């Protein structure tokens, strides 16, 4: 682990000494347009935020699409595209009326039928959406601005589902696009949100450009999280993809970019010393690491092999390698985020044991005989890159033959959808992470779904008991009883399913130039409300 730390520190120090960059977007370029330039955490290659849960595509979704409801910084739900809504006395019929002035980027009005089609498509991919549709009897447009959702039994999470803040976010699309197979990407990007995607200037691996949508009418409420008025103060927002952290830091320090979404944590001390840079954690719930095994193929189709991963992983080792600064992380075995009402210690003994002998025993009992393990490594996201290196070492220490296959994150997010065997181009393990907003409940956390190949997230765990407990949680209104279900569910996840191994919880700072104001507190980076002197 020390080599990873030292290498990054040397790169950072070299960047400080480097001359100003020649990236082609430097300060002083002649332009009548106001521009906000940010360094995103990954390259944007996939444009459909329903087809993938990748956060870079989710962030793109928030730029160009809008949502019916939205969560504020305290995760309370508010109307967004919806102007008025009501619920029948028996709780079975929800009626929604769109607010005035909503237009698609091609000029067409947003209609209720667009929203119905969008909810149906989202509900085929998202865990929370799937649960919502399980309770829906009928969903239909009443007129151009009004639609209804009729339930087959009362369900208290209707608005929470439609207003969820993160992947998969229920973005609204035109009906003709929302009718695309949910397991295929939409062919066009036509939203109704505050920015328009400038396709002609999109250069994968380099640059994404968004133009202000001058037809967008923000809500009148003050912005908070994803809710409230989305007021855009720039003609253009440019995402400048800089995979090398040292180069990205130098660009920020030299004023060539305005904001760096995920600065390498090793470089935080250097950024703290720069008088022209602000640093802050804008997501108070933090981030949870996921080591995701493939449940379809050996050896991790066997529960004992997945349990071996629990005994092998030491969160402290991962967190030291990927974060380094103890102020920015904590060990947390809970599946549903430490520091939230759903935190539980039930069933966590295996993850806390750090017992390699037990891991080797379980692998042997699972029938592992030295077969090659394909571990996909995302090289352009430092956290995931380092997590993969740690896992490779950990698996080799318990006797596994590991082949690390390096690729960028966008390639990995396409590759992880492959269900073929690892020997034929599939995979055994990859790493990702989830914001607290995505993992804080059994309904929002798609990673724990046991819905199998039809409904579960990439890795495709299957377990009817897990799904029953998730249904029980969705139906229960009593807080004490919901907590009892959480405990029972978490015990099942640790003792049998092991949908993923939580390798720790951390808090990612964001860095931006002094003079840039209005950065919102949220698990998602938003680029409305921001101003620049």
Tab-separated table of N, CA, C and O in Angstrom, residues 326-380:
chain	number	residue	atom	x	y	z
A	326	UNK	N	-7.339	9.319	7.629
A	326	UNK	CA	-8.393	8.775	8.497
A	326	UNK	C	-9.545	9.736	8.755
A	326	UNK	O	-10.645	9.301	9.099
A	327	UNK	N	-9.317	11.031	8.584
A	327	UNK	CA	-10.402	11.997	8.782
A	327	UNK	C	-11.482	11.844	7.711
A	327	UNK	O	-12.600	12.324	7.896
A	328	UNK	N	-11.134	11.203	6.600
A	328	UNK	CA	-12.060	11.112	5.482
A	328	UNK	C	-12.651	9.712	5.304
A	328	UNK	O	-13.298	9.446	4.291
A	329	UNK	N	-12.454	8.819	6.257
A	329	UNK	CA	-13.050	7.491	6.121
A	329	UNK	C	-13.372	6.883	7.469
A	329	UNK	O	-12.925	7.365	8.512
A	330	UNK	N	-14.157	5.802	7.423
A	330	UNK	CA	-14.401	4.994	8.612
A	330	UNK	C	-14.754	3.581	8.194
A	330	UNK	O	-15.335	3.349	7.121
A	331	UNK	N	-14.377	2.637	9.027
A	331	UNK	CA	-14.775	1.258	8.805
A	331	UNK	C	-16.251	1.127	9.157
A	331	UNK	O	-16.702	1.603	10.190
A	332	UNK	N	-16.996	0.483	8.287
A	332	UNK	CA	-18.446	0.338	8.472
A	332	UNK	C	-18.888	-0.933	7.781
A	332	UNK	O	-18.880	-1.010	6.553
A	333	UNK	N	-19.288	-1.933	8.546
A	333	UNK	CA	-19.689	-3.211	7.964
A	333	UNK	C	-21.138	-3.210	7.488
A	333	UNK	O	-21.530	-4.071	6.706
A	334	UNK	N	-21.945	-2.260	7.931
A	334	UNK	CA	-23.377	-2.242	7.631
A	334	UNK	C	-23.638	-2.113	6.129
A	334	UNK	O	-22.961	-1.346	5.436
A	335	UNK	N	-24.637	-2.852	5.645
A	335	UNK	CA	-25.015	-2.729	4.237
A	335	UNK	C	-25.728	-1.408	3.957
A	335	UNK	O	-25.702	-0.916	2.834
A	336	UNK	N	-26.403	-0.820	4.982
A	336	UNK	CA	-27.259	0.327	4.720
A	336	UNK	C	-26.740	1.617	5.352
A	336	UNK	O	-27.505	2.426	5.856
A	337	UNK	N	-25.418	1.810	5.307
A	337	UNK	CA	-24.727	3.067	5.607
A	337	UNK	C	-24.738	3.397	7.100
A	337	UNK	O	-25.793	3.580	7.721
A	338	UNK	N	-23.548	3.485	7.642
A	338	UNK	CA	-23.395	3.904	9.034
A	338	UNK	C	-23.786	5.376	9.173
A	338	UNK	O	-23.522	6.189	8.283
A	339	UNK	N	-24.407	5.671	10.310
A	339	UNK	CA	-24.846	7.035	10.559
A	339	UNK	C	-26.250	7.322	10.077
A	339	UNK	O	-26.701	8.468	10.115
A	340	UNK	N	-26.980	6.286	9.616
A	340	UNK	CA	-28.366	6.445	9.183
A	340	UNK	C	-29.261	5.564	10.051
A	340	UNK	O	-28.779	4.650	10.740
A	341	UNK	N	-30.583	5.791	10.037
A	341	UNK	CA	-31.487	4.973	10.851
A	341	UNK	C	-31.457	3.482	10.503
A	341	UNK	O	-31.844	2.651	11.321
A	342	UNK	N	-30.985	3.140	9.308
A	342	UNK	CA	-30.970	1.743	8.893
A	342	UNK	C	-29.637	1.044	9.157
A	342	UNK	O	-29.444	-0.107	8.745
A	343	UNK	N	-28.722	1.714	9.834
A	343	UNK	CA	-27.462	1.068	10.202
A	343	UNK	C	-27.731	-0.128	11.119
A	343	UNK	O	-28.544	-0.045	12.034
A	344	UNK	N	-27.050	-1.235	10.868
A	344	UNK	CA	-27.223	-2.441	11.687
A	344	UNK	C	-25.891	-3.151	11.833
A	344	UNK	O	-25.060	-3.138	10.918
A	345	UNK	N	-25.702	-3.797	12.982
A	345	UNK	CA	-24.489	-4.574	13.223
A	345	UNK	C	-24.755	-6.071	13.115
A	345	UNK	O	-23.847	-6.882	13.304
A	346	UNK	N	-25.976	-6.445	12.782
A	346	UNK	CA	-26.354	-7.854	12.712
A	346	UNK	C	-25.621	-8.545	11.569
A	346	UNK	O	-25.575	-8.033	10.445
A	347	UNK	N	-25.026	-9.697	11.850
A	347	UNK	CA	-24.420	-10.526	10.816
A	347	UNK	C	-23.058	-10.104	10.330
A	347	UNK	O	-22.504	-10.709	9.403
A	348	UNK	N	-22.460	-9.093	10.952
A	348	UNK	CA	-21.244	-8.497	10.406
A	348	UNK	C	-19.955	-9.192	10.834
A	348	UNK	O	-18.869	-8.773	10.430
A	349	UNK	N	-20.045	-10.247	11.630
A	349	UNK	CA	-18.847	-10.862	12.210
A	349	UNK	C	-17.838	-11.319	11.155
A	349	UNK	O	-16.623	-11.148	11.328
A	350	UNK	N	-18.321	-11.896	10.053
A	350	UNK	CA	-17.401	-12.422	9.033
A	350	UNK	C	-16.558	-11.307	8.421
A	350	UNK	O	-15.350	-11.458	8.228
A	351	UNK	N	-17.189	-10.155	8.124
A	351	UNK	CA	-16.455	-9.047	7.508
A	351	UNK	C	-15.463	-8.428	8.483
A	351	UNK	O	-14.442	-7.881	8.074
A	352	UNK	N	-15.748	-8.533	9.763
A	352	UNK	CA	-14.863	-7.965	10.774
A	352	UNK	C	-13.762	-8.934	11.214
A	352	UNK	O	-12.847	-8.546	11.945
A	353	UNK	N	-13.838	-10.198	10.772
A	353	UNK	CA	-12.933	-11.226	11.290
A	353	UNK	C	-11.517	-11.128	10.730
A	353	UNK	O	-10.542	-11.426	11.418
A	354	UNK	N	-11.368	-10.777	9.429
A	354	UNK	CA	-10.054	-10.699	8.772
A	354	UNK	C	-9.309	-12.030	8.948
A	354	UNK	O	-8.154	-12.077	9.386
A	355	UNK	N	-9.969	-13.111	8.566
A	355	UNK	CA	-9.470	-14.468	8.822
A	355	UNK	C	-9.154	-15.161	7.495
A	355	UNK	O	-10.036	-15.743	6.857
A	356	UNK	N	-7.890	-15.095	7.066
A	356	UNK	CA	-7.513	-15.695	5.787
A	356	UNK	C	-7.629	-17.218	5.813
A	356	UNK	O	-7.973	-17.831	4.798
A	357	UNK	N	-7.350	-17.835	6.947
A	357	UNK	CA	-7.462	-19.294	7.038
A	357	UNK	C	-8.911	-19.719	6.794
A	357	UNK	O	-9.164	-20.706	6.083
A	358	UNK	N	-9.848	-18.993	7.370
A	358	UNK	CA	-11.262	-19.293	7.151
A	358	UNK	C	-11.644	-19.065	5.697
A	358	UNK	O	-12.409	-19.843	5.104
A	359	UNK	N	-11.102	-18.014	5.095
A	359	UNK	CA	-11.383	-17.751	3.678
A	359	UNK	C	-10.891	-18.898	2.804
A	359	UNK	O	-11.599	-19.348	1.893
A	360	UNK	N	-9.691	-19.400	3.069
A	360	UNK	CA	-9.148	-20.524	2.301
A	360	UNK	C	-10.004	-21.770	2.490
A	360	UNK	O	-10.263	-22.522	1.533
A	361	UNK	N	-10.454	-22.004	3.705
A	361	UNK	CA	-11.304	-23.163	3.987
A	361	UNK	C	-12.607	-23.096	3.200
A	361	UNK	O	-13.032	-24.080	2.585
A	362	UNK	N	-13.226	-21.931	3.189
A	362	UNK	CA	-14.496	-21.776	2.474
A	362	UNK	C	-14.309	-21.927	0.972
A	362	UNK	O	-15.163	-22.503	0.287
A	363	UNK	N	-13.196	-21.427	0.443
A	363	UNK	CA	-12.922	-21.608	-0.984
A	363	UNK	C	-12.801	-23.082	-1.336
A	363	UNK	O	-13.331	-23.540	-2.359
A	364	UNK	N	-12.110	-23.832	-0.490
A	364	UNK	CA	-11.959	-25.263	-0.725
A	364	UNK	C	-13.314	-25.962	-0.676
A	364	UNK	O	-13.628	-26.818	-1.521
A	365	UNK	N	-14.136	-25.581	0.297
A	365	UNK	CA	-15.464	-26.179	0.418
A	365	UNK	C	-16.362	-25.808	-0.764
A	365	UNK	O	-17.269	-26.567	-1.118
A	366	UNK	N	-16.089	-24.666	-1.381
A	366	UNK	CA	-16.859	-24.245	-2.557
A	366	UNK	C	-16.413	-24.967	-3.829
A	366	UNK	O	-17.046	-24.830	-4.880
A	367	UNK	N	-15.312	-25.724	-3.734
A	367	UNK	CA	-14.838	-26.476	-4.892
A	367	UNK	C	-13.872	-25.715	-5.771
A	367	UNK	O	-13.609	-26.137	-6.909
A	368	UNK	N	-13.304	-24.605	-5.268
A	368	UNK	CA	-12.350	-23.850	-6.076
A	368	UNK	C	-11.049	-24.634	-6.213
A	368	UNK	O	-10.468	-25.096	-5.226
A	369	UNK	N	-10.581	-24.795	-7.452
A	369	UNK	CA	-9.379	-25.582	-7.723
A	369	UNK	C	-8.362	-24.810	-8.563
A	369	UNK	O	-7.731	-25.359	-9.458
A	370	UNK	N	-8.247	-23.527	-8.320
A	370	UNK	CA	-7.222	-22.743	-8.987
A	370	UNK	C	-7.615	-22.133	-10.307
A	370	UNK	O	-6.756	-21.667	-11.064
A	371	UNK	N	-8.917	-22.115	-10.622
A	371	UNK	CA	-9.350	-21.504	-11.874
A	371	UNK	C	-9.018	-20.008	-11.889
A	371	UNK	O	-9.010	-19.342	-10.857
A	372	UNK	N	-8.771	-19.469	-13.084
A	372	UNK	CA	-8.412	-18.055	-13.222
A	372	UNK	C	-9.598	-17.160	-12.876
A	372	UNK	O	-10.725	-17.414	-13.295
A	373	UNK	N	-9.339	-16.129	-12.107
A	373	UNK	CA	-10.341	-15.133	-11.726
A	373	UNK	C	-10.082	-13.862	-12.517
A	373	UNK	O	-8.982	-13.289	-12.452
A	374	UNK	N	-11.082	-13.413	-13.276
A	374	UNK	CA	-10.958	-12.185	-14.061
A	374	UNK	C	-11.450	-11.007	-13.222
A	374	UNK	O	-12.627	-10.908	-12.876
A	375	UNK	N	-10.517	-10.123	-12.884
A	375	UNK	CA	-10.812	-8.938	-12.080
A	375	UNK	C	-10.682	-7.718	-12.977
A	375	UNK	O	-9.604	-7.421	-13.480
A	376	UNK	N	-11.791	-7.017	-13.208
A	376	UNK	CA	-11.758	-5.823	-14.048
A	376	UNK	C	-11.302	-4.621	-13.205
A	376	UNK	O	-11.848	-4.359	-12.139
A	377	UNK	N	-10.303	-3.925	-13.716
A	377	UNK	CA	-9.697	-2.799	-13.008
A	377	UNK	C	-9.957	-1.497	-13.755
A	377	UNK	O	-9.567	-1.343	-14.913
A	378	UNK	N	-10.619	-0.554	-13.086
A	378	UNK	CA	-10.843	0.769	-13.667
A	378	UNK	C	-9.628	1.644	-13.375
A	378	UNK	O	-9.403	2.051	-12.234
A	379	UNK	N	-8.843	1.939	-14.402
A	379	UNK	CA	-7.566	2.640	-14.191
A	379	UNK	C	-7.698	4.148	-14.081
A	379	UNK	O	-6.767	4.819	-13.618
A	380	UNK	N	-8.834	4.717	-14.509
A	380	UNK	CA	-8.946	6.173	-14.563
A	380	UNK	C	-9.685	6.771	-13.377
A	380	UNK	O	-9.853	7.990	-13.302
